[in-house]
Amino acid sequence: MLNRRQVVATLLRNRESLVVVSGLGSSTYDVAAAGDDDKNFYLWGAMGGAAMLGLGIAIAQPKVPVLVVTGDGEMLMGMGSFSTMALQNPPNLTIAVLDNGLFGETGGQATHTSGVTNLAKVARGCGVPEVHEIKTYADVAAFADKIHDPKKGLTVAIFKIGQDMPPRVMTSRSGPVLVDRTRRALGLPMS
Amino acid sequence: MPPANFEDKLEMSNRTKLQDAGLDWASDIFNVLTNQDVRQVTYVPDGGHARLITLVHQSGTMRAITLTTEEEGVALSAGAWIGGDRSVLLMQSSGVGNCVNMLSLIRVCKIPFLTIVAMRGEWGEVNEWQVPMGSATPAAFGLMDICVLRADSAFEVAGVIKAAAAMVFDGGTPTAVLLSQRLIGAKAF
């Protein structure tokens, strides 16, 4: 099993123009642990919305690579998002799902991916053109090198991670601060 | 059954037909959205939005984004704004309840959020299943502190949408416009 912090740190290394959206809970801590950045948009709620938030940015900024980092529980709540993003097919959007089969924030209850559901098959069935299941660090590194190309094609990657819970890393929770700093980093005026 | 007189026919027309008075109110909405430079139009369709959705698909400046459920459109509107695009969410009143928690994102992040809702479950509705959410629609927006405006007739649509767009994009107040079922016409079985 992969270590979640190591996966996210590898995905975010050598980042330049990459915009990152993190799903609530552990994914937000993982992205923060890899280093704060004005182009990180951390979610602290809005469960099920991370992928769609990334889709909105990706459509608005077609030359900018956009990465959504989220968990299996958050993705399960927005599973229709796979269909919606596949229909739009933005080449600059990547969804990385950290799949530990647990609702980590609420006591470690098993999610559907621990039992019967395969998110990679769901994404393929919804029409996402490129779907990977990643289980080795060599594949993590190879994948990380590709996400910065905004022409690479819509991609979903499911990372099979361990069930440990690393310490929380806090970030700003102010919505307007997070929105405005990412907008400014994209060269947009303040809200 | 007594023979249908003129008033019965008029009443039937009021209940089941478009109350457009010859006005193309869907084009009025499209023109306001164009003038406001709205780029991303997300929707779960409704018959009342059908003409507007067709216009959006034909537009050279707007991206039509079909959703599987309405709350996707709420999250998309936040992403669109962070990326620099104005957006609008089109849905039917029954979809408003699906959005309630996701509207937290709009409130907490102060996103300029505009939604246009085709009402069901009110004027002349013959499908009882549409009534509970239709009746609760203004209150559901109220729960999440989303401002609600309403258009009841074709001639006021342009003005109401224009006012809502100004509140959203110039003022930053998240706003829903309800298009009355009397305007759209009740669906007949």
mmCIF file of C-alpha atoms in Angstrom:
data_model
loop_
_atom_site.group_PDB
_atom_site.id
_atom_site.type_symbol
_atom_site.label_atom_id
_atom_site.label_comp_id
_atom_site.label_asym_id
_atom_site.label_seq_id
_atom_site.Cartn_x
_atom_site.Cartn_y
_atom_site.Cartn_z
ATOM 1 C CA MET A 1 0.000 0.000 0.000
ATOM 2 C CA LEU A 2 1.186 3.511 -0.833
ATOM 3 C CA ASN A 3 1.687 6.232 1.768
ATOM 4 C CA ARG A 4 -0.758 9.073 1.108
ATOM 5 C CA ARG A 5 1.632 11.873 2.030
ATOM 6 C CA GLN A 6 4.346 10.444 -0.198
ATOM 7 C CA VAL A 7 1.919 10.120 -3.119
ATOM 8 C CA VAL A 8 0.741 13.722 -2.810
ATOM 9 C CA ALA A 9 4.259 15.082 -2.273
ATOM 10 C CA THR A 10 5.363 13.313 -5.457
ATOM 11 C CA LEU A 11 2.378 14.620 -7.456
ATOM 12 C CA LEU A 12 3.066 18.198 -6.334
ATOM 13 C CA ARG A 13 6.847 18.246 -6.750
ATOM 14 C CA ASN A 14 8.271 20.648 -9.334
ATOM 15 C CA ARG A 15 4.912 22.296 -9.742
ATOM 16 C CA GLU A 16 4.760 25.479 -11.741
ATOM 17 C CA SER A 17 1.379 26.537 -13.090
ATOM 18 C CA LEU A 18 -0.547 23.599 -11.575
ATOM 19 C CA VAL A 19 -3.770 24.570 -9.725
ATOM 20 C CA VAL A 20 -4.732 22.082 -7.008
ATOM 21 C CA VAL A 21 -8.183 21.534 -5.474
ATOM 22 C CA SER A 22 -8.284 19.327 -2.371
ATOM 23 C CA GLY A 23 -11.330 17.475 -1.056
ATOM 24 C CA LEU A 24 -12.343 17.979 2.562
ATOM 25 C CA GLY A 25 -10.575 16.054 5.305
ATOM 26 C CA SER A 26 -7.358 14.129 4.867
ATOM 27 C CA SER A 27 -6.833 15.206 1.243
ATOM 28 C CA THR A 28 -6.717 18.849 2.310
ATOM 29 C CA TYR A 29 -4.142 17.982 5.018
ATOM 30 C CA ASP A 30 -2.070 16.008 2.490
ATOM 31 C CA VAL A 31 -1.979 18.886 -0.001
ATOM 32 C CA ALA A 32 -1.122 21.359 2.771
ATOM 33 C CA ALA A 33 1.632 19.045 4.046
ATOM 34 C CA ALA A 34 3.272 19.146 0.617
ATOM 35 C CA GLY A 35 3.647 22.934 0.973
ATOM 36 C CA ASP A 36 1.191 25.805 0.921
ATOM 37 C CA ASP A 37 0.748 27.575 -2.413
ATOM 38 C CA ASP A 38 -1.541 30.352 -3.661
ATOM 39 C CA LYS A 39 -2.737 27.933 -6.317
ATOM 40 C CA ASN A 40 -4.008 25.459 -3.695
ATOM 41 C CA PHE A 41 -7.749 25.669 -3.144
ATOM 42 C CA TYR A 42 -8.546 23.694 0.004
ATOM 43 C CA LEU A 43 -12.083 22.487 0.657
ATOM 44 C CA TRP A 44 -13.254 22.166 4.265
ATOM 45 C CA GLY A 45 -16.800 21.147 3.341
ATOM 46 C CA ALA A 46 -18.913 20.823 0.166
ATOM 47 C CA MET A 47 -18.499 17.044 0.202
ATOM 48 C CA GLY A 48 -18.943 15.563 -3.271
ATOM 49 C CA GLY A 49 -18.054 18.839 -4.996
ATOM 50 C CA ALA A 50 -14.257 18.702 -5.385
ATOM 51 C CA ALA A 51 -14.173 17.247 -8.904
ATOM 52 C CA MET A 52 -16.828 19.656 -10.177
ATOM 53 C CA LEU A 53 -14.973 22.594 -8.660
ATOM 54 C CA GLY A 54 -11.900 21.452 -10.545
ATOM 55 C CA LEU A 55 -13.942 21.105 -13.743
ATOM 56 C CA GLY A 56 -15.131 24.722 -13.470
ATOM 57 C CA ILE A 57 -11.538 25.955 -13.121
ATOM 58 C CA ALA A 58 -10.295 23.694 -15.936
ATOM 59 C CA ILE A 59 -12.936 24.981 -18.377
ATOM 60 C CA ALA A 60 -12.279 28.609 -17.421
ATOM 61 C CA GLN A 61 -8.471 28.193 -17.691
ATOM 62 C CA PRO A 62 -7.810 25.783 -20.577
ATOM 63 C CA LYS A 63 -4.060 26.490 -20.633
ATOM 64 C CA VAL A 64 -3.586 25.761 -16.936
ATOM 65 C CA PRO A 65 -3.254 22.184 -15.641
ATOM 66 C CA VAL A 66 -5.741 21.480 -12.841
ATOM 67 C CA LEU A 67 -5.364 18.627 -10.328
ATOM 68 C CA VAL A 68 -8.091 17.548 -7.915
ATOM 69 C CA VAL A 69 -6.820 15.519 -4.942
ATOM 70 C CA THR A 70 -9.607 13.826 -3.046
ATOM 71 C CA GLY A 71 -10.567 10.659 -1.183
ATOM 72 C CA ASP A 72 -12.754 7.689 -2.001
ATOM 73 C CA GLY A 73 -15.537 8.826 0.342
ATOM 74 C CA GLU A 74 -15.702 12.294 -1.204
ATOM 75 C CA MET A 75 -15.624 10.851 -4.724
ATOM 76 C CA LEU A 76 -18.355 8.320 -3.948
ATOM 77 C CA MET A 77 -20.647 11.206 -2.977
ATOM 78 C CA GLY A 78 -20.091 12.860 -6.356
ATOM 79 C CA MET A 79 -19.852 9.810 -8.594
ATOM 80 C CA GLY A 80 -22.047 11.396 -11.270
ATOM 81 C CA SER A 81 -19.193 13.898 -11.659
ATOM 82 C CA PHE A 82 -17.317 11.266 -13.678
ATOM 83 C CA SER A 83 -20.094 11.421 -16.312
ATOM 84 C CA THR A 84 -20.282 15.206 -16.264
ATOM 85 C CA MET A 85 -16.525 15.681 -16.667
ATOM 86 C CA ALA A 86 -16.273 12.956 -19.339
ATOM 87 C CA LEU A 87 -18.934 14.697 -21.423
ATOM 88 C CA GLN A 88 -16.935 17.978 -21.226
ATOM 89 C CA ASN A 89 -13.615 16.158 -21.605
ATOM 90 C CA PRO A 90 -11.267 19.009 -20.597
ATOM 91 C CA PRO A 91 -7.710 17.886 -21.470
ATOM 92 C CA ASN A 92 -6.175 19.912 -18.613
ATOM 93 C CA LEU A 93 -8.038 18.171 -15.761
ATOM 94 C CA THR A 94 -6.677 15.331 -13.620
ATOM 95 C CA ILE A 95 -8.517 13.701 -10.728
ATOM 96 C CA ALA A 96 -6.382 11.863 -8.165
ATOM 97 C CA VAL A 97 -8.415 9.740 -5.765
ATOM 98 C CA LEU A 98 -6.604 8.569 -2.628
ATOM 99 C CA ASP A 99 -8.464 5.327 -1.985
ATOM 100 C CA ASN A 100 -8.018 3.826 1.482
ATOM 101 C CA GLY A 101 -11.523 2.372 1.669
ATOM 102 C CA LEU A 102 -12.296 4.437 4.782
ATOM 103 C CA PHE A 103 -14.267 7.443 5.911
ATOM 104 C CA GLY A 104 -11.183 8.636 7.775
ATOM 105 C CA GLU A 105 -12.513 11.809 9.393
ATOM 106 C CA THR A 106 -15.493 10.180 11.057
ATOM 107 C CA GLY A 107 -13.991 7.176 12.802
ATOM 108 C CA GLY A 108 -12.656 5.018 10.009
ATOM 109 C CA GLN A 109 -15.884 3.379 8.861
ATOM 110 C CA ALA A 110 -15.474 1.268 5.722
ATOM 111 C CA THR A 111 -16.511 2.875 2.418
ATOM 112 C CA HIS A 112 -18.029 1.056 -0.535
ATOM 113 C CA THR A 113 -14.571 0.681 -2.102
ATOM 114 C CA SER A 114 -13.608 -1.611 0.801
ATOM 115 C CA GLY A 115 -16.457 -3.846 -0.212
ATOM 116 C CA VAL A 116 -17.913 -3.924 -3.680
ATOM 117 C CA THR A 117 -17.185 -0.739 -5.627
ATOM 118 C CA ASN A 118 -14.266 -0.192 -7.989
ATOM 119 C CA LEU A 119 -13.888 3.529 -8.687
ATOM 120 C CA ALA A 120 -11.606 2.969 -11.691
ATOM 121 C CA LYS A 121 -14.285 0.839 -13.339
ATOM 122 C CA VAL A 122 -16.899 3.459 -12.458
ATOM 123 C CA ALA A 123 -14.809 6.198 -14.075
ATOM 124 C CA ARG A 124 -14.263 4.078 -17.201
ATOM 125 C CA GLY A 125 -17.949 3.218 -17.365
ATOM 126 C CA CYS A 126 -18.813 6.919 -17.138
ATOM 127 C CA GLY A 127 -16.648 7.580 -20.186
ATOM 128 C CA VAL A 128 -13.447 9.034 -18.702
ATOM 129 C CA PRO A 129 -10.945 8.404 -21.519
ATOM 130 C CA GLU A 130 -7.878 7.650 -19.395
ATOM 131 C CA VAL A 131 -8.101 5.850 -16.054
ATOM 132 C CA HIS A 132 -5.231 4.431 -14.023
ATOM 133 C CA GLU A 133 -5.078 2.319 -10.883
ATOM 134 C CA ILE A 134 -1.742 3.091 -9.272
ATOM 135 C CA LYS A 135 -0.157 0.817 -6.702
ATOM 136 C CA THR A 136 3.614 1.399 -6.935
ATOM 137 C CA TYR A 137 5.864 4.412 -6.311
ATOM 138 C CA ALA A 138 7.410 3.989 -9.767
ATOM 139 C CA ASP A 139 3.947 4.450 -11.298
ATOM 140 C CA VAL A 140 3.249 7.422 -8.985
ATOM 141 C CA ALA A 141 6.432 9.125 -10.201
ATOM 142 C CA ALA A 142 5.703 8.411 -13.862
ATOM 143 C CA PHE A 143 2.176 9.722 -13.450
ATOM 144 C CA ALA A 144 3.379 12.851 -11.617
ATOM 145 C CA ASP A 145 5.536 13.818 -14.587
ATOM 146 C CA LYS A 146 2.494 13.931 -16.894
ATOM 147 C CA ILE A 147 -0.015 16.025 -14.951
ATOM 148 C CA HIS A 148 1.588 19.392 -15.782
ATOM 149 C CA ASP A 149 0.780 19.183 -19.503
ATOM 150 C CA PRO A 150 -2.589 20.907 -20.082
ATOM 151 C CA LYS A 151 -3.013 19.000 -23.347
ATOM 152 C CA LYS A 152 -2.515 15.532 -21.914
ATOM 153 C CA GLY A 153 -6.218 14.609 -21.784
ATOM 154 C CA LEU A 154 -8.788 14.138 -19.014
ATOM 155 C CA THR A 155 -7.409 11.575 -16.586
ATOM 156 C CA VAL A 156 -8.580 9.851 -13.410
ATOM 157 C CA ALA A 157 -6.076 8.007 -11.232
ATOM 158 C CA ILE A 158 -7.032 5.843 -8.269
ATOM 159 C CA PHE A 159 -4.155 5.492 -5.786
ATOM 160 C CA LYS A 160 -4.342 2.493 -3.478
ATOM 161 C CA ILE A 161 -3.105 3.929 -0.171
ATOM 162 C CA GLY A 162 -2.667 2.570 3.345
ATOM 163 C CA GLN A 163 -5.135 3.226 6.138
ATOM 164 C CA ASP A 164 -2.855 5.171 8.471
ATOM 165 C CA MET A 165 -3.895 8.713 9.423
ATOM 166 C CA PRO A 166 -0.934 11.136 9.400
ATOM 167 C CA PRO A 167 -1.139 14.248 11.626
ATOM 168 C CA ARG A 168 -3.449 17.032 10.468
ATOM 169 C CA VAL A 169 -1.864 19.994 8.736
ATOM 170 C CA MET A 170 -4.009 23.095 9.076
ATOM 171 C CA THR A 171 -4.518 25.679 6.326
ATOM 172 C CA SER A 172 -6.506 28.870 6.004
ATOM 173 C CA ARG A 173 -10.218 28.109 6.199
ATOM 174 C CA SER A 174 -11.339 31.529 4.997
ATOM 175 C CA GLY A 175 -13.236 31.028 1.735
ATOM 176 C CA PRO A 176 -12.705 34.569 0.386
ATOM 177 C CA VAL A 177 -8.969 34.450 1.194
ATOM 178 C CA LEU A 178 -8.568 31.121 -0.590
ATOM 179 C CA VAL A 179 -10.634 32.241 -3.598
ATOM 180 C CA ASP A 180 -8.850 35.558 -3.987
ATOM 181 C CA ARG A 181 -5.318 34.258 -3.685
ATOM 182 C CA THR A 182 -5.942 31.621 -6.372
ATOM 183 C CA ARG A 183 -7.613 34.201 -8.623
ATOM 184 C CA ARG A 184 -4.679 36.566 -8.172
ATOM 185 C CA ALA A 185 -2.227 33.762 -8.931
ATOM 186 C CA LEU A 186 -4.141 33.200 -12.180
ATOM 187 C CA GLY A 187 -3.839 36.888 -13.038
ATOM 188 C CA LEU A 188 -7.484 37.666 -12.254
ATOM 189 C CA PRO A 189 -8.786 40.689 -10.304
ATOM 190 C CA MET A 190 -9.879 40.398 -6.674
ATOM 191 C CA SER A 191 -13.508 39.284 -6.223
ATOM 192 C CA MET B 1 -69.907 17.635 -18.461
ATOM 193 C CA PRO B 2 -71.323 21.029 -19.466
ATOM 194 C CA PRO B 3 -70.194 22.239 -22.877
ATOM 195 C CA ALA B 4 -66.957 24.173 -22.687
ATOM 196 C CA ASN B 5 -67.658 27.865 -22.851
ATOM 197 C CA PHE B 6 -65.202 30.623 -23.589
ATOM 198 C CA GLU B 7 -64.095 30.981 -19.965
ATOM 199 C CA ASP B 8 -63.414 27.250 -19.658
ATOM 200 C CA LYS B 9 -61.288 27.383 -22.781
ATOM 201 C CA LEU B 10 -59.426 30.408 -21.474
ATOM 202 C CA GLU B 11 -58.828 28.657 -18.151
ATOM 203 C CA MET B 12 -57.546 25.550 -19.950
ATOM 204 C CA SER B 13 -55.218 27.734 -21.954
ATOM 205 C CA ASN B 14 -53.952 29.435 -18.807
ATOM 206 C CA ARG B 15 -53.221 26.104 -17.228
ATOM 207 C CA THR B 16 -51.515 24.279 -20.037
ATOM 208 C CA LYS B 17 -50.115 26.712 -22.591
ATOM 209 C CA LEU B 18 -47.154 28.996 -22.706
ATOM 210 C CA GLN B 19 -48.099 32.426 -21.439
ATOM 211 C CA ASP B 20 -45.684 34.160 -23.753
ATOM 212 C CA ALA B 21 -48.021 36.877 -25.058
ATOM 213 C CA GLY B 22 -45.946 36.663 -28.200
ATOM 214 C CA LEU B 23 -42.796 37.576 -26.262
ATOM 215 C CA ASP B 24 -39.698 35.408 -26.629
ATOM 216 C CA TRP B 25 -38.663 35.526 -22.980
ATOM 217 C CA ALA B 26 -36.113 32.721 -23.364
ATOM 218 C CA SER B 27 -34.222 34.915 -25.835
ATOM 219 C CA ASP B 28 -34.505 37.783 -23.353
ATOM 220 C CA ILE B 29 -32.734 35.626 -20.736
ATOM 221 C CA PHE B 30 -30.120 34.542 -23.277
ATOM 222 C CA ASN B 31 -29.430 38.166 -24.246
ATOM 223 C CA VAL B 32 -28.973 39.264 -20.617
ATOM 224 C CA LEU B 33 -26.595 36.351 -19.982
ATOM 225 C CA THR B 34 -24.667 37.214 -23.161
ATOM 226 C CA ASN B 35 -24.400 40.873 -22.180
ATOM 227 C CA GLN B 36 -23.180 39.822 -18.733
ATOM 228 C CA ASP B 37 -20.465 37.684 -20.344
ATOM 229 C CA VAL B 38 -21.684 34.451 -18.740
ATOM 230 C CA ARG B 39 -19.458 31.641 -20.060
ATOM 231 C CA GLN B 40 -20.459 28.436 -18.262
ATOM 232 C CA VAL B 41 -24.126 27.403 -18.300
ATOM 233 C CA THR B 42 -24.757 24.302 -16.204
ATOM 234 C CA TYR B 43 -28.109 22.559 -16.214
ATOM 235 C CA VAL B 44 -30.346 19.682 -15.328
ATOM 236 C CA PRO B 45 -33.018 20.297 -17.948
ATOM 237 C CA ASP B 46 -36.635 21.306 -17.534
ATOM 238 C CA GLY B 47 -39.222 21.794 -20.255
ATOM 239 C CA GLY B 48 -39.420 25.432 -19.226
ATOM 240 C CA HIS B 49 -35.713 25.885 -19.933
ATOM 241 C CA ALA B 50 -35.701 23.929 -23.221
ATOM 242 C CA ARG B 51 -35.537 26.909 -25.582
ATOM 243 C CA LEU B 52 -32.873 28.673 -23.509
ATOM 244 C CA ILE B 53 -30.783 25.467 -23.391
ATOM 245 C CA THR B 54 -31.007 25.219 -27.202
ATOM 246 C CA LEU B 55 -29.826 28.822 -27.530
ATOM 247 C CA VAL B 56 -26.905 28.127 -25.158
ATOM 248 C CA HIS B 57 -25.825 25.057 -27.150
ATOM 249 C CA GLN B 58 -25.874 27.199 -30.318
ATOM 250 C CA SER B 59 -23.916 30.022 -28.677
ATOM 251 C CA GLY B 60 -20.338 30.670 -29.665
ATOM 252 C CA THR B 61 -19.377 32.140 -26.285
ATOM 253 C CA MET B 62 -21.167 29.920 -23.752
ATOM 254 C CA ARG B 63 -20.282 26.394 -22.705
ATOM 255 C CA ALA B 64 -23.344 24.216 -22.040
ATOM 256 C CA ILE B 65 -22.599 21.731 -19.246
ATOM 257 C CA THR B 66 -25.090 18.915 -18.651
ATOM 258 C CA LEU B 67 -25.179 17.747 -15.027
ATOM 259 C CA THR B 68 -26.224 14.477 -13.443
ATOM 260 C CA THR B 69 -27.533 16.303 -10.366
ATOM 261 C CA GLU B 70 -28.010 19.953 -9.526
ATOM 262 C CA GLU B 71 -25.411 20.300 -6.748
ATOM 263 C CA GLU B 72 -22.717 19.614 -9.339
ATOM 264 C CA GLY B 73 -23.707 22.946 -10.863
ATOM 265 C CA VAL B 74 -23.247 24.729 -7.535
ATOM 266 C CA ALA B 75 -19.682 23.396 -7.171
ATOM 267 C CA LEU B 76 -19.005 24.143 -10.856
ATOM 268 C CA SER B 77 -20.067 27.758 -10.402
ATOM 269 C CA ALA B 78 -17.497 28.133 -7.610
ATOM 270 C CA GLY B 79 -14.776 26.615 -9.796
ATOM 271 C CA ALA B 80 -15.796 28.766 -12.761
ATOM 272 C CA TRP B 81 -15.472 31.905 -10.619
ATOM 273 C CA ILE B 82 -12.091 30.903 -9.208
ATOM 274 C CA GLY B 83 -10.971 30.363 -12.818
ATOM 275 C CA GLY B 84 -12.377 33.709 -13.962
ATOM 276 C CA ASP B 85 -15.655 32.698 -15.674
ATOM 277 C CA ARG B 86 -19.155 33.858 -14.866
ATOM 278 C CA SER B 87 -21.701 31.054 -14.772
ATOM 279 C CA VAL B 88 -25.378 30.311 -14.312
ATOM 280 C CA LEU B 89 -27.171 27.162 -13.115
ATOM 281 C CA LEU B 90 -30.475 26.241 -14.813
ATOM 282 C CA MET B 91 -32.702 23.771 -13.035
ATOM 283 C CA GLN B 92 -36.240 22.815 -12.122
ATOM 284 C CA SER B 93 -37.658 23.541 -8.657
ATOM 285 C CA SER B 94 -37.381 19.876 -7.645
ATOM 286 C CA GLY B 95 -33.588 20.187 -7.988
ATOM 287 C CA VAL B 96 -33.287 23.015 -5.480
ATOM 288 C CA GLY B 97 -33.472 20.646 -2.527
ATOM 289 C CA ASN B 98 -30.521 18.713 -3.944
ATOM 290 C CA CYS B 99 -28.373 21.846 -3.676
ATOM 291 C CA VAL B 100 -28.834 22.812 -0.047
ATOM 292 C CA ASN B 101 -25.549 21.657 1.542
ATOM 293 C CA MET B 102 -23.474 22.590 -1.521
ATOM 294 C CA LEU B 103 -24.777 26.157 -1.220
ATOM 295 C CA SER B 104 -22.496 26.397 1.856
ATOM 296 C CA LEU B 105 -19.685 26.758 -0.671
ATOM 297 C CA ILE B 106 -21.417 29.802 -2.173
ATOM 298 C CA ARG B 107 -21.939 31.434 1.225
ATOM 299 C CA VAL B 108 -18.547 30.670 2.766
ATOM 300 C CA CYS B 109 -16.521 31.559 -0.347
ATOM 301 C CA LYS B 110 -18.741 34.512 -1.388
ATOM 302 C CA ILE B 111 -19.169 33.207 -4.926
ATOM 303 C CA PRO B 112 -21.230 35.324 -7.373
ATOM 304 C CA PHE B 113 -23.900 32.655 -7.886
ATOM 305 C CA LEU B 114 -26.862 32.986 -10.246
ATOM 306 C CA THR B 115 -29.464 30.300 -10.759
ATOM 307 C CA ILE B 116 -32.646 30.348 -12.833
ATOM 308 C CA VAL B 117 -35.319 27.924 -11.660
ATOM 309 C CA ALA B 118 -38.273 26.714 -13.707
ATOM 310 C CA MET B 119 -41.069 26.238 -11.208
ATOM 311 C CA ARG B 120 -43.174 23.097 -10.964
ATOM 312 C CA GLY B 121 -45.766 22.182 -8.382
ATOM 313 C CA GLU B 122 -47.626 25.474 -8.342
ATOM 314 C CA TRP B 123 -49.931 27.030 -11.004
ATOM 315 C CA GLY B 124 -52.166 24.270 -12.380
ATOM 316 C CA GLU B 125 -49.802 21.413 -11.476
ATOM 317 C CA VAL B 126 -51.533 18.068 -11.955
ATOM 318 C CA ASN B 127 -48.610 15.917 -10.783
ATOM 319 C CA GLU B 128 -48.874 15.944 -7.001
ATOM 320 C CA TRP B 129 -45.308 14.589 -6.715
ATOM 321 C CA GLN B 130 -43.979 17.941 -7.903
ATOM 322 C CA VAL B 131 -45.825 19.926 -5.261
ATOM 323 C CA PRO B 132 -43.833 19.369 -2.019
ATOM 324 C CA MET B 133 -40.483 20.604 -3.373
ATOM 325 C CA GLY B 134 -42.094 23.250 -5.569
ATOM 326 C CA SER B 135 -43.876 24.670 -2.514
ATOM 327 C CA ALA B 136 -40.665 24.569 -0.463
ATOM 328 C CA THR B 137 -38.401 26.117 -3.118
ATOM 329 C CA PRO B 138 -38.340 29.752 -1.886
ATOM 330 C CA ALA B 139 -37.877 28.550 1.706
ATOM 331 C CA ALA B 140 -35.042 26.198 0.698
ATOM 332 C CA PHE B 141 -33.145 29.119 -0.829
ATOM 333 C CA GLY B 142 -34.019 31.179 2.238
ATOM 334 C CA LEU B 143 -32.495 28.531 4.512
ATOM 335 C CA MET B 144 -29.150 29.077 2.792
ATOM 336 C CA ASP B 145 -29.537 32.871 2.559
ATOM 337 C CA ILE B 146 -29.836 32.970 -1.227
ATOM 338 C CA CYS B 147 -31.831 35.985 -2.444
ATOM 339 C CA VAL B 148 -34.985 35.052 -4.393
ATOM 340 C CA LEU B 149 -36.570 37.046 -7.223
ATOM 341 C CA ARG B 150 -39.552 35.909 -9.276
ATOM 342 C CA ALA B 151 -40.955 36.448 -12.754
ATOM 343 C CA ASP B 152 -44.653 35.669 -13.235
ATOM 344 C CA SER B 153 -45.232 36.953 -16.748
ATOM 345 C CA ALA B 154 -43.335 37.109 -20.018
ATOM 346 C CA PHE B 155 -43.001 40.873 -20.090
ATOM 347 C CA GLU B 156 -41.181 41.027 -16.748
ATOM 348 C CA VAL B 157 -38.632 38.247 -17.408
ATOM 349 C CA ALA B 158 -35.954 40.438 -18.992
ATOM 350 C CA GLY B 159 -36.130 43.010 -16.196
ATOM 351 C CA VAL B 160 -36.006 40.434 -13.410
ATOM 352 C CA ILE B 161 -33.049 38.568 -14.939
ATOM 353 C CA LYS B 162 -31.247 41.854 -15.521
ATOM 354 C CA ALA B 163 -31.821 42.888 -11.905
ATOM 355 C CA ALA B 164 -30.673 39.480 -10.618
ATOM 356 C CA ALA B 165 -27.534 39.525 -12.785
ATOM 357 C CA ALA B 166 -26.647 42.982 -11.468
ATOM 358 C CA MET B 167 -27.113 41.812 -7.877
ATOM 359 C CA VAL B 168 -24.915 38.769 -8.507
ATOM 360 C CA PHE B 169 -22.155 40.052 -10.773
ATOM 361 C CA ASP B 170 -21.990 43.697 -9.708
ATOM 362 C CA GLY B 171 -23.114 43.307 -6.105
ATOM 363 C CA GLY B 172 -21.895 39.838 -5.156
ATOM 364 C CA THR B 173 -25.277 38.738 -3.760
ATOM 365 C CA PRO B 174 -26.085 35.109 -4.632
ATOM 366 C CA THR B 175 -29.521 35.150 -6.257
ATOM 367 C CA ALA B 176 -32.115 32.721 -7.589
ATOM 368 C CA VAL B 177 -34.734 33.730 -10.144
ATOM 369 C CA LEU B 178 -37.909 31.663 -10.069
ATOM 370 C CA LEU B 179 -39.757 31.449 -13.393
ATOM 371 C CA SER B 180 -43.380 30.930 -12.421
ATOM 372 C CA GLN B 181 -45.241 27.900 -13.664
ATOM 373 C CA ARG B 182 -47.889 30.336 -14.870
ATOM 374 C CA LEU B 183 -45.261 31.741 -17.229
ATOM 375 C CA ILE B 184 -43.952 28.371 -18.365
ATOM 376 C CA GLY B 185 -47.259 26.511 -18.466
ATOM 377 C CA ALA B 186 -48.271 23.416 -16.544
ATOM 378 C CA LYS B 187 -47.401 20.073 -18.071
ATOM 379 C CA ALA B 188 -50.518 18.161 -19.121
ATOM 380 C CA PHE B 189 -50.800 14.381 -18.886
#
